[in-house]
PDB file of C-alpha atoms and ligand atoms in Angstrom:
ATOM      1  CA  MET I   1      11.915  -5.795  11.869  1.00 95.00           C
ATOM      2  CA  LEU I   2      11.128  -4.885   8.314  1.00 97.00           C
ATOM      3  CA  LEU I   3       9.430  -1.756   9.263  1.00 98.00           C
ATOM      4  CA  GLN I   4      10.139   0.313  12.081  1.00 98.00           C
ATOM      5  CA  VAL I   5       8.114   3.487  12.335  1.00 98.00           C
ATOM      6  CA  THR I   6       9.224   5.321  15.889  1.00 98.00           C
ATOM      7  CA  ASN I   7       7.839   8.789  17.413  1.00 98.00           C
ATOM      8  CA  LEU I   8       6.747   9.653  13.801  1.00 98.00           C
ATOM      9  CA  HIS I   9       5.800  13.349  13.764  1.00 98.00           C
ATOM     10  CA  ALA I  10       4.605  15.013  10.535  1.00 98.00           C
ATOM     11  CA  ALA I  11       3.373  18.336   9.399  1.00 98.00           C
ATOM     12  CA  THR I  12       1.946  19.477   6.297  1.00 97.00           C
ATOM     13  CA  GLY I  13       0.583  22.971   5.342  1.00 92.00           C
ATOM     14  CA  GLY I  14       1.976  24.555   8.745  1.00 92.00           C
ATOM     15  CA  LYS I  15      -0.510  21.761  10.591  1.00 97.00           C
ATOM     16  CA  GLU I  16       1.086  18.785  12.430  1.00 98.00           C
ATOM     17  CA  ILE I  17      -1.051  15.691  11.374  1.00 98.00           C
ATOM     18  CA  LEU I  18       1.141  12.894  12.749  1.00 98.00           C
ATOM     19  CA  LYS I  19       1.530  13.420  16.405  1.00 98.00           C
ATOM     20  CA  GLY I  20       3.654  10.300  17.276  1.00 98.00           C
ATOM     21  CA  VAL I  21       2.863   7.220  15.415  1.00 98.00           C
ATOM     22  CA  ASN I  22       4.695   3.955  16.774  1.00 98.00           C
ATOM     23  CA  LEU I  23       4.626   1.025  14.175  1.00 98.00           C
ATOM     24  CA  ALA I  24       6.518  -2.435  13.810  1.00 98.00           C
ATOM     25  CA  VAL I  25       5.960  -4.568  11.148  1.00 98.00           C
ATOM     26  CA  SER I  26       8.051  -8.155  10.603  1.00 97.00           C
ATOM     27  CA  ALA I  27       8.457  -9.713   7.804  1.00 97.00           C
ATOM     28  CA  GLY I  28       5.843 -12.362   6.606  1.00 96.00           C
ATOM     29  CA  GLU I  29       2.669 -10.306   8.553  1.00 96.00           C
ATOM     30  CA  VAL I  30       0.047  -8.252   7.248  1.00 97.00           C
ATOM     31  CA  HIS I  31      -1.133  -5.203   9.317  1.00 98.00           C
ATOM     32  CA  ALA I  32      -3.982  -3.183   8.844  1.00 97.00           C
ATOM     33  CA  ILE I  33      -4.744   0.584   9.827  1.00 98.00           C
ATOM     34  CA  MET I  34      -8.073   1.629  10.344  1.00 97.00           C
ATOM     35  CA  GLY I  35      -9.285   4.936  11.854  1.00 97.00           C
ATOM     36  CA  PRO I  36     -11.663   7.924  11.175  1.00 96.00           C
ATOM     37  CA  ASN I  37     -11.736  10.057   8.111  1.00 96.00           C
ATOM     38  CA  GLY I  38      -8.856  12.950   8.768  1.00 97.00           C
ATOM     39  CA  SER I  39      -7.056  11.008  11.221  1.00 98.00           C
ATOM     40  CA  GLY I  40      -3.939  10.331   9.273  1.00 98.00           C
ATOM     41  CA  LYS I  41      -3.612   7.503   7.651  1.00 98.00           C
ATOM     42  CA  SER I  42      -2.828   8.622   4.118  1.00 97.00           C
ATOM     43  CA  THR I  43      -0.427  11.236   5.575  1.00 98.00           C
ATOM     44  CA  LEU I  44       1.312   8.451   7.112  1.00 98.00           C
ATOM     45  CA  ALA I  45       1.594   6.185   3.677  1.00 97.00           C
ATOM     46  CA  ALA I  46       2.621   9.551   2.245  1.00 96.00           C
ATOM     47  CA  VAL I  47       5.792  10.130   4.631  1.00 98.00           C
ATOM     48  CA  LEU I  48       6.749   6.639   4.631  1.00 97.00           C
ATOM     49  CA  ALA I  49       6.620   7.055   0.600  1.00 96.00           C
ATOM     50  CA  GLY I  50       8.433  10.025   1.082  1.00 96.00           C
ATOM     51  CA  ASN I  51       5.741  12.545  -0.544  1.00 96.00           C
ATOM     52  CA  PRO I  52       7.682  15.971  -0.350  1.00 95.00           C
ATOM     53  CA  GLY I  53       4.345  18.074   0.727  1.00 97.00           C
ATOM     54  CA  TYR I  54       4.977  16.818   4.411  1.00 97.00           C
ATOM     55  CA  GLU I  55       7.618  17.423   6.076  1.00 97.00           C
ATOM     56  CA  VAL I  56       9.093  14.990   8.941  1.00 98.00           C
ATOM     57  CA  THR I  57       9.276  16.922  12.433  1.00 97.00           C
ATOM     58  CA  GLN I  58      10.221  14.395  14.721  1.00 98.00           C
ATOM     59  CA  GLY I  59      10.996  10.753  15.166  1.00 98.00           C
ATOM     60  CA  ALA I  60      12.424   8.051  12.577  1.00 98.00           C
ATOM     61  CA  ALA I  61      11.233   5.206  10.400  1.00 98.00           C
ATOM     62  CA  THR I  62      13.529   2.514   8.975  1.00 98.00           C
ATOM     63  CA  LEU I  63      13.020  -0.482   6.275  1.00 97.00           C
ATOM     64  CA  GLY I  64      15.030  -3.544   6.767  1.00 96.00           C
ATOM     65  CA  GLY I  65      17.116  -1.054   8.992  1.00 96.00           C
ATOM     66  CA  LYS I  66      18.045   1.350   6.536  1.00 97.00           C
ATOM     67  CA  ASN I  67      16.693   4.860   7.383  1.00 98.00           C
ATOM     68  CA  LEU I  68      13.576   5.450   4.967  1.00 97.00           C
ATOM     69  CA  LEU I  69      13.527   9.217   5.732  1.00 97.00           C
ATOM     70  CA  ASP I  70      17.228  10.110   4.453  1.00 96.00           C
ATOM     71  CA  MET I  71      15.987   8.371   1.017  1.00 96.00           C
ATOM     72  CA  THR I  72      14.490   9.894  -2.085  1.00 95.00           C
ATOM     73  CA  PRO I  73      10.967   8.765  -3.004  1.00 94.00           C
ATOM     74  CA  GLU I  74      12.508   6.760  -6.071  1.00 92.00           C
ATOM     75  CA  VAL I  75      15.178   5.309  -3.943  1.00 94.00           C
ATOM     76  CA  ARG I  76      12.401   4.218  -1.511  1.00 95.00           C
ATOM     77  CA  ALA I  77      11.144   2.254  -4.012  1.00 93.00           C
ATOM     78  CA  ARG I  78      14.010   0.710  -5.414  1.00 91.00           C
ATOM     79  CA  GLU I  79      14.094  -0.571  -1.502  1.00 94.00           C
ATOM     80  CA  GLY I  80      11.079  -2.463  -2.458  1.00 94.00           C
ATOM     81  CA  PHE I  81       8.676   0.082  -1.321  1.00 96.00           C
ATOM     82  CA  PHE I  82       5.201   0.263  -2.848  1.00 96.00           C
ATOM     83  CA  LEU I  83       2.488   2.611  -2.243  1.00 94.00           C
ATOM     84  CA  SER I  84      -1.093   2.413  -3.791  1.00 90.00           C
ATOM     85  CA  PHE I  85      -2.860   5.453  -3.982  1.00 84.00           C
ATOM     86  CA  GLN I  86      -6.143   6.133  -2.455  1.00 79.00           C
ATOM     87  CA  TYR I  87      -6.747   8.145  -5.885  1.00 83.00           C
ATOM     88  CA  PRO I  88      -4.648   6.608  -8.530  1.00 89.00           C
ATOM     89  CA  VAL I  89      -2.819   9.091 -10.705  1.00 89.00           C
ATOM     90  CA  GLU I  90      -3.229   9.085 -14.770  1.00 92.00           C
ATOM     91  CA  ILE I  91      -0.256   9.396 -16.654  1.00 91.00           C
ATOM     92  CA  ALA I  92      -1.542   9.695 -20.510  1.00 91.00           C
ATOM     93  CA  GLY I  93       0.585   8.912 -23.258  1.00 92.00           C
ATOM     94  CA  VAL I  94       2.870   6.186 -20.960  1.00 94.00           C
ATOM     95  CA  SER I  95       1.716   2.361 -21.573  1.00 95.00           C
ATOM     96  CA  ASN I  96       1.178   0.129 -18.687  1.00 94.00           C
ATOM     97  CA  ALA I  97       3.381  -1.864 -20.114  1.00 96.00           C
ATOM     98  CA  ASN I  98       6.172   0.685 -20.805  1.00 95.00           C
ATOM     99  CA  PHE I  99       5.871   2.035 -17.207  1.00 94.00           C
ATOM    100  CA  MET I 100       6.050  -1.376 -15.814  1.00 95.00           C
ATOM    101  CA  LYS I 101       8.915  -2.224 -17.872  1.00 95.00           C
ATOM    102  CA  ALA I 102      10.776   1.074 -16.596  1.00 93.00           C
ATOM    103  CA  ALA I 103       9.805   0.652 -12.988  1.00 93.00           C
ATOM    104  CA  LEU I 104      10.845  -2.989 -12.860  1.00 94.00           C
ATOM    105  CA  THR I 105      14.185  -2.411 -14.557  1.00 94.00           C
ATOM    106  CA  GLU I 106      15.239   0.142 -11.511  1.00 91.00           C
ATOM    107  CA  ARG I 107      14.023  -2.298  -8.923  1.00 92.00           C
ATOM    108  CA  ARG I 108      15.798  -4.840 -10.391  1.00 94.00           C
ATOM    109  CA  ARG I 109      19.078  -3.252 -11.351  1.00 94.00           C
ATOM    110  CA  HIS I 110      19.257  -1.926  -7.544  1.00 92.00           C
ATOM    111  CA  GLN I 111      18.834  -5.599  -6.231  1.00 92.00           C
ATOM    112  CA  GLY I 112      21.787  -6.339  -8.586  1.00 95.00           C
ATOM    113  CA  LEU I 113      19.581  -8.577 -11.062  1.00 95.00           C
ATOM    114  CA  PRO I 114      19.710  -8.733 -14.491  1.00 95.00           C
ATOM    115  CA  GLU I 115      17.017  -6.859 -16.835  1.00 94.00           C
ATOM    116  CA  LEU I 116      14.298  -9.310 -18.026  1.00 95.00           C
ATOM    117  CA  SER I 117      14.388 -10.275 -21.869  1.00 96.00           C
ATOM    118  CA  PRO I 118      11.325  -8.960 -23.754  1.00 95.00           C
ATOM    119  CA  SER I 119      10.056 -12.524 -23.498  1.00 97.00           C
ATOM    120  CA  GLU I 120      10.571 -12.435 -20.033  1.00 97.00           C
ATOM    121  CA  PHE I 121       8.743  -9.409 -19.393  1.00 97.00           C
ATOM    122  CA  LEU I 122       5.727 -10.241 -21.284  1.00 95.00           C
ATOM    123  CA  GLN I 123       5.533 -13.636 -19.665  1.00 96.00           C
ATOM    124  CA  ARG I 124       5.204 -11.863 -16.478  1.00 96.00           C
ATOM    125  CA  MET I 125       3.305  -9.456 -17.726  1.00 96.00           C
ATOM    126  CA  ARG I 126       0.461 -11.892 -18.636  1.00 96.00           C
ATOM    127  CA  GLN I 127       1.172 -14.015 -15.546  1.00 95.00           C
ATOM    128  CA  LYS I 128       0.193 -10.929 -13.174  1.00 95.00           C
ATOM    129  CA  MET I 129      -2.528  -9.404 -15.564  1.00 95.00           C
ATOM    130  CA  ALA I 130      -4.259 -12.817 -15.048  1.00 94.00           C
ATOM    131  CA  LEU I 131      -3.606 -12.862 -11.312  1.00 92.00           C
ATOM    132  CA  VAL I 132      -5.902  -9.965 -11.067  1.00 93.00           C
ATOM    133  CA  GLU I 133      -8.143 -10.988 -14.136  1.00 93.00           C
ATOM    134  CA  MET I 134      -7.317  -7.767 -16.238  1.00 94.00           C
ATOM    135  CA  ASP I 135      -7.691  -7.995 -19.719  1.00 94.00           C
ATOM    136  CA  SER I 136      -4.459  -8.061 -22.219  1.00 92.00           C
ATOM    137  CA  ALA I 137      -5.772  -4.844 -23.714  1.00 94.00           C
ATOM    138  CA  PHE I 138      -4.952  -2.584 -20.194  1.00 95.00           C
ATOM    139  CA  ALA I 139      -1.139  -3.406 -20.897  1.00 94.00           C
ATOM    140  CA  SER I 140      -1.055  -0.991 -24.050  1.00 94.00           C
ATOM    141  CA  ARG I 141      -3.463   1.744 -22.569  1.00 94.00           C
ATOM    142  CA  GLY I 142      -1.914   4.713 -20.976  1.00 94.00           C
ATOM    143  CA  VAL I 143      -1.327   4.392 -16.862  1.00 95.00           C
ATOM    144  CA  ASN I 144      -4.768   4.631 -15.329  1.00 94.00           C
ATOM    145  CA  THR I 145      -6.102   6.921 -18.465  1.00 94.00           C
ATOM    146  CA  GLY I 146      -9.675   6.404 -18.529  1.00 93.00           C
ATOM    147  CA  PHE I 147      -9.785   3.860 -16.647  1.00 94.00           C
ATOM    148  CA  SER I 148     -12.777   3.260 -14.248  1.00 92.00           C
ATOM    149  CA  GLY I 149     -12.398   3.473 -10.644  1.00 89.00           C
ATOM    150  CA  GLY I 150     -12.245  -0.115  -9.930  1.00 89.00           C
ATOM    151  CA  GLU I 151      -9.894  -0.783 -12.738  1.00 92.00           C
ATOM    152  CA  LYS I 152      -7.404   1.639 -11.566  1.00 92.00           C
ATOM    153  CA  LYS I 153      -7.304  -0.241  -8.309  1.00 91.00           C
ATOM    154  CA  ARG I 154      -6.974  -3.355 -10.079  1.00 92.00           C
ATOM    155  CA  ASN I 155      -4.295  -1.953 -11.758  1.00 94.00           C
ATOM    156  CA  GLU I 156      -2.722  -0.983  -8.681  1.00 93.00           C
ATOM    157  CA  ILE I 157      -2.272  -4.523  -7.424  1.00 94.00           C
ATOM    158  CA  PHE I 158      -0.878  -5.615 -10.800  1.00 95.00           C
ATOM    159  CA  GLN I 159       1.490  -2.714 -10.515  1.00 95.00           C
ATOM    160  CA  MET I 160       2.478  -4.236  -6.999  1.00 94.00           C
ATOM    161  CA  ALA I 161       2.236  -7.901  -8.225  1.00 94.00           C
ATOM    162  CA  MET I 162       4.800  -7.113 -10.871  1.00 95.00           C
ATOM    163  CA  LEU I 163       7.370  -5.291  -8.359  1.00 94.00           C
ATOM    164  CA  GLU I 164       7.344  -7.578  -5.726  1.00 93.00           C
ATOM    165  CA  PRO I 165       7.639  -5.322  -2.965  1.00 95.00           C
ATOM    166  CA  THR I 166       8.928  -5.676   0.351  1.00 96.00           C
ATOM    167  CA  LEU I 167       6.944  -3.473   1.864  1.00 97.00           C
ATOM    168  CA  ALA I 168       3.381  -2.803   0.445  1.00 96.00           C
ATOM    169  CA  VAL I 169       1.238  -0.068   1.660  1.00 96.00           C
ATOM    170  CA  LEU I 170      -2.159  -0.562   0.202  1.00 95.00           C
ATOM    171  CA  ASP I 171      -4.319   2.727   0.563  1.00 94.00           C
ATOM    172  CA  GLU I 172      -8.245   1.830  -0.007  1.00 93.00           C
ATOM    173  CA  THR I 173      -7.761  -0.340  -2.164  1.00 91.00           C
ATOM    174  CA  ASP I 174     -10.943  -1.739  -1.462  1.00 89.00           C
ATOM    175  CA  SER I 175     -13.042   1.582  -1.740  1.00 89.00           C
ATOM    176  CA  GLY I 176     -15.388   1.584  -4.871  1.00 87.00           C
ATOM    177  CA  LEU I 177     -14.755  -1.938  -5.618  1.00 91.00           C
ATOM    178  CA  ASP I 178     -17.645  -4.758  -6.407  1.00 91.00           C
ATOM    179  CA  ILE I 179     -17.787  -7.753  -5.184  1.00 91.00           C
ATOM    180  CA  ASP I 180     -15.949  -9.847  -7.505  1.00 89.00           C
ATOM    181  CA  ALA I 181     -13.364  -7.259  -8.082  1.00 90.00           C
ATOM    182  CA  LEU I 182     -12.556  -7.326  -3.857  1.00 93.00           C
ATOM    183  CA  ARG I 183     -12.020 -11.129  -3.926  1.00 92.00           C
ATOM    184  CA  ILE I 184      -9.842 -10.455  -6.819  1.00 90.00           C
ATOM    185  CA  VAL I 185      -7.562  -7.506  -5.339  1.00 90.00           C
ATOM    186  CA  ALA I 186      -7.706  -9.868  -2.545  1.00 94.00           C
ATOM    187  CA  ASN I 187      -6.232 -12.778  -4.136  1.00 91.00           C
ATOM    188  CA  GLY I 188      -3.606 -10.356  -5.411  1.00 90.00           C
ATOM    189  CA  ILE I 189      -2.546  -9.090  -1.913  1.00 92.00           C
ATOM    190  CA  ASN I 190      -2.415 -12.695  -0.551  1.00 93.00           C
ATOM    191  CA  SER I 191      -0.284 -14.096  -3.527  1.00 90.00           C
ATOM    192  CA  LEU I 192       2.397 -11.693  -2.415  1.00 87.00           C
ATOM    193  CA  LYS I 193       2.386 -12.643   1.130  1.00 87.00           C
ATOM    194  CA  ASN I 194       5.854 -14.383   1.661  1.00 91.00           C
ATOM    195  CA  LYS I 195       8.138 -14.455   4.649  1.00 93.00           C
ATOM    196  CA  ASP I 196      10.255 -11.899   3.245  1.00 93.00           C
ATOM    197  CA  SER I 197       8.008  -9.018   2.528  1.00 95.00           C
ATOM    198  CA  ALA I 198       4.925  -7.717   4.324  1.00 97.00           C
ATOM    199  CA  VAL I 199       1.844  -5.794   3.536  1.00 96.00           C
ATOM    200  CA  LEU I 200      -0.022  -2.846   5.271  1.00 97.00           C
ATOM    201  CA  VAL I 201      -3.706  -2.010   4.457  1.00 96.00           C
ATOM    202  CA  ILE I 202      -5.609   0.777   5.176  1.00 96.00           C
ATOM    203  CA  THR I 203      -9.127   0.437   5.028  1.00 95.00           C
ATOM    204  CA  HIS I 204     -12.793   1.078   6.569  1.00 93.00           C
ATOM    205  CA  TYR I 205     -14.181  -1.691   6.313  1.00 90.00           C
ATOM    206  CA  GLN I 206     -13.860  -5.344   8.036  1.00 89.00           C
ATOM    207  CA  ARG I 207     -15.192  -6.702   4.544  1.00 90.00           C
ATOM    208  CA  LEU I 208     -11.303  -6.706   3.230  1.00 93.00           C
ATOM    209  CA  LEU I 209      -9.991  -8.312   6.027  1.00 94.00           C
ATOM    210  CA  ASP I 210     -12.081 -10.835   5.278  1.00 93.00           C
ATOM    211  CA  TYR I 211     -10.149 -11.979   2.592  1.00 94.00           C
ATOM    212  CA  VAL I 212      -6.999 -10.732   3.549  1.00 95.00           C
ATOM    213  CA  VAL I 213      -6.629 -11.668   7.151  1.00 95.00           C
ATOM    214  CA  PRO I 214      -4.478  -9.527   9.171  1.00 96.00           C
ATOM    215  CA  ASP I 215      -2.140 -10.160  11.852  1.00 97.00           C
ATOM    216  CA  TRP I 216      -2.565  -7.336  13.798  1.00 98.00           C
ATOM    217  CA  VAL I 217      -5.077  -4.167  13.471  1.00 98.00           C
ATOM    218  CA  HIS I 218      -4.202  -0.961  14.424  1.00 98.00           C
ATOM    219  CA  VAL I 219      -6.435   2.286  14.967  1.00 98.00           C
ATOM    220  CA  LEU I 220      -4.921   5.694  14.167  1.00 98.00           C
ATOM    221  CA  TYR I 221      -6.990   8.307  15.651  1.00 97.00           C
ATOM    222  CA  GLN I 222      -5.743  12.613  15.745  1.00 97.00           C
ATOM    223  CA  GLY I 223      -2.373  11.463  14.160  1.00 98.00           C
ATOM    224  CA  LYS I 224      -1.572   8.392  16.994  1.00 97.00           C
ATOM    225  CA  ILE I 225      -2.203   4.878  17.140  1.00 98.00           C
ATOM    226  CA  ILE I 226      -4.450   4.440  19.836  1.00 97.00           C
ATOM    227  CA  LYS I 227      -5.200   0.985  19.826  1.00 97.00           C
ATOM    228  CA  THR I 228      -3.788  -2.624  18.577  1.00 98.00           C
ATOM    229  CA  GLY I 229      -5.507  -5.740  18.635  1.00 97.00           C
ATOM    230  CA  THR I 230      -5.952  -8.506  16.372  1.00 96.00           C
ATOM    231  CA  LYS I 231      -8.611  -9.357  13.560  1.00 95.00           C
ATOM    232  CA  GLU I 232     -11.498  -9.279  15.855  1.00 96.00           C
ATOM    233  CA  LEU I 233     -10.709  -5.938  16.544  1.00 96.00           C
ATOM    234  CA  ALA I 234     -11.850  -4.649  12.885  1.00 95.00           C
ATOM    235  CA  THR I 235     -15.313  -6.296  13.882  1.00 94.00           C
ATOM    236  CA  GLU I 236     -15.585  -4.733  16.823  1.00 95.00           C
ATOM    237  CA  LEU I 237     -14.782  -1.723  15.218  1.00 95.00           C
ATOM    238  CA  GLU I 238     -17.233  -2.084  12.464  1.00 92.00           C
ATOM    239  CA  GLU I 239     -19.910  -2.847  15.378  1.00 93.00           C
ATOM    240  CA  LYS I 240     -19.459   0.028  18.131  1.00 94.00           C
ATOM    241  CA  GLY I 241     -17.410   3.011  15.406  1.00 94.00           C
ATOM    242  CA  TYR I 242     -14.231   4.695  17.209  1.00 95.00           C
ATOM    243  CA  ASP I 243     -15.980   6.832  20.029  1.00 92.00           C
ATOM    244  CA  TRP I 244     -15.838   3.948  22.609  1.00 92.00           C
ATOM    245  CA  LEU I 245     -11.611   4.381  22.123  1.00 90.00           C
ATOM    246  CA  LYS I 246     -11.407   7.954  22.419  1.00 82.00           C
TER     247      LYS I 246
HETATM  248  N1  ATP R 301      -2.110  20.677   3.269  1.00 62.60           N
HETATM  249  C1  ATP R 301      -2.700  20.637   4.038  1.00 62.60           C
HETATM  250  N2  ATP R 301      -3.024  21.790   5.146  1.00 62.60           N
HETATM  251  C2  ATP R 301      -3.801  21.839   6.276  1.00 62.60           C
HETATM  252  N3  ATP R 301      -4.477  20.067   6.496  1.00 62.60           N
HETATM  253  C3  ATP R 301      -4.132  18.996   5.913  1.00 62.60           C
HETATM  254  C4  ATP R 301      -3.490  19.042   4.498  1.00 62.60           C
HETATM  255  N4  ATP R 301      -3.079  18.198   3.913  1.00 62.60           N
HETATM  256  C5  ATP R 301      -4.102  17.090   4.860  1.00 62.60           C
HETATM  257  N5  ATP R 301      -4.552  17.737   5.764  1.00 62.60           N
HETATM  258  C6  ATP R 301      -5.211  17.281   6.914  1.00 62.60           C
HETATM  259  O1  ATP R 301      -4.739  16.472   7.571  1.00 62.60           O
HETATM  260  C7  ATP R 301      -5.596  15.488   7.808  1.00 62.60           C
HETATM  261  C8  ATP R 301      -5.474  13.929   7.766  1.00 62.60           C
HETATM  262  O2  ATP R 301      -5.493  13.438   6.185  1.00 62.60           O
HETATM  263  P1  ATP R 301      -5.617  12.259   5.821  1.00 62.60           P
HETATM  264  O3  ATP R 301      -5.520  12.090   4.476  1.00 62.60           O
HETATM  265  O4  ATP R 301      -4.301  11.666   6.345  1.00 62.60           O
HETATM  266  O5  ATP R 301      -6.393  11.627   6.580  1.00 62.60           O
HETATM  267  P2  ATP R 301      -7.155   9.567   6.064  1.00 62.60           P
HETATM  268  O6  ATP R 301      -6.755   9.278   7.979  1.00 62.60           O
HETATM  269  O7  ATP R 301      -6.599   9.457   5.597  1.00 62.60           O
HETATM  270  O8  ATP R 301      -8.552  10.193   5.837  1.00 62.60           O
HETATM  271  P3  ATP R 301      -9.508   9.690   5.057  1.00 62.60           P
HETATM  272  O9  ATP R 301     -10.093   8.109   5.897  1.00 62.60           O
HETATM  273  O10 ATP R 301     -10.580  10.443   4.876  1.00 62.60           O
HETATM  274  O11 ATP R 301      -8.939   8.860   4.019  1.00 62.60           O
HETATM  275  C9  ATP R 301      -6.757  15.729   7.456  1.00 62.60           C
HETATM  276  O12 ATP R 301      -7.563  16.515   8.572  1.00 62.60           O
HETATM  277  C10 ATP R 301      -6.568  16.686   6.473  1.00 62.60           C
HETATM  278  O13 ATP R 301      -7.617  17.736   5.954  1.00 62.60           O
HETATM  279 MG1   MG R 302      -7.004   8.616   3.248  1.00 62.60          MG
END
């Protein structure tokens, strides 16, 4: 199992948000997590990423059999965990290219791979920016600095494509995207799909799932996964909302 989450409980600000999450993701799969506002979706992503603002009070989470909860956020990233934020942060003064260079070097060192030469790196940048149809001018701009909402989301997918994570968690990457950008972002996600990695997409809308077809759809409700189904479940939720599941 690539990701195994068992009876995970987590709290923040003295309040328990995750109340026993169970989730198993195999390599090669795409899982979608849906659920009403405030149900704990972003919290789950933050806890898996190792955000220090959350305290795990019970349960376990492993990535590739290794205890994820023991690792610092940096080690999780080097192990192949990638989180795309609901609200991507701006880092003024660090160019997109330099940021990616540092992140990729760390990841490759951890994998025992040699650092890419400057020309190999540039080639990879070009290839991955083309994948998400980003203008090359974005390479020299500060990370997300002054980017529009949709450009930030696209940049997140570009970063993901550069790093080739084993587990990518995408928190509402589809929100605020125009129709073309949605398709482009979906292409980026699909291009990552391979037998050794998995994607967890958090979304409110079935729309994205037309392009990125999930193997499994889970409903997170009040800190627990209360239903799991196939992609038809997403359509059903769109029609009926969440009340019928309570
Ligand atoms: N520091 C905090 N103190 C108290 N409650 C908090 C704190 N941080 C988060 N919460 C609460 O945790 C709950 C879960 O939030 P979370 O962001 O995980 O929801 P979500 O499912 O991602 O929602 P959305 O669909 O709106 O993005 C919310 O009710 C939120 O107010
Ligand atoms: Mg959220």
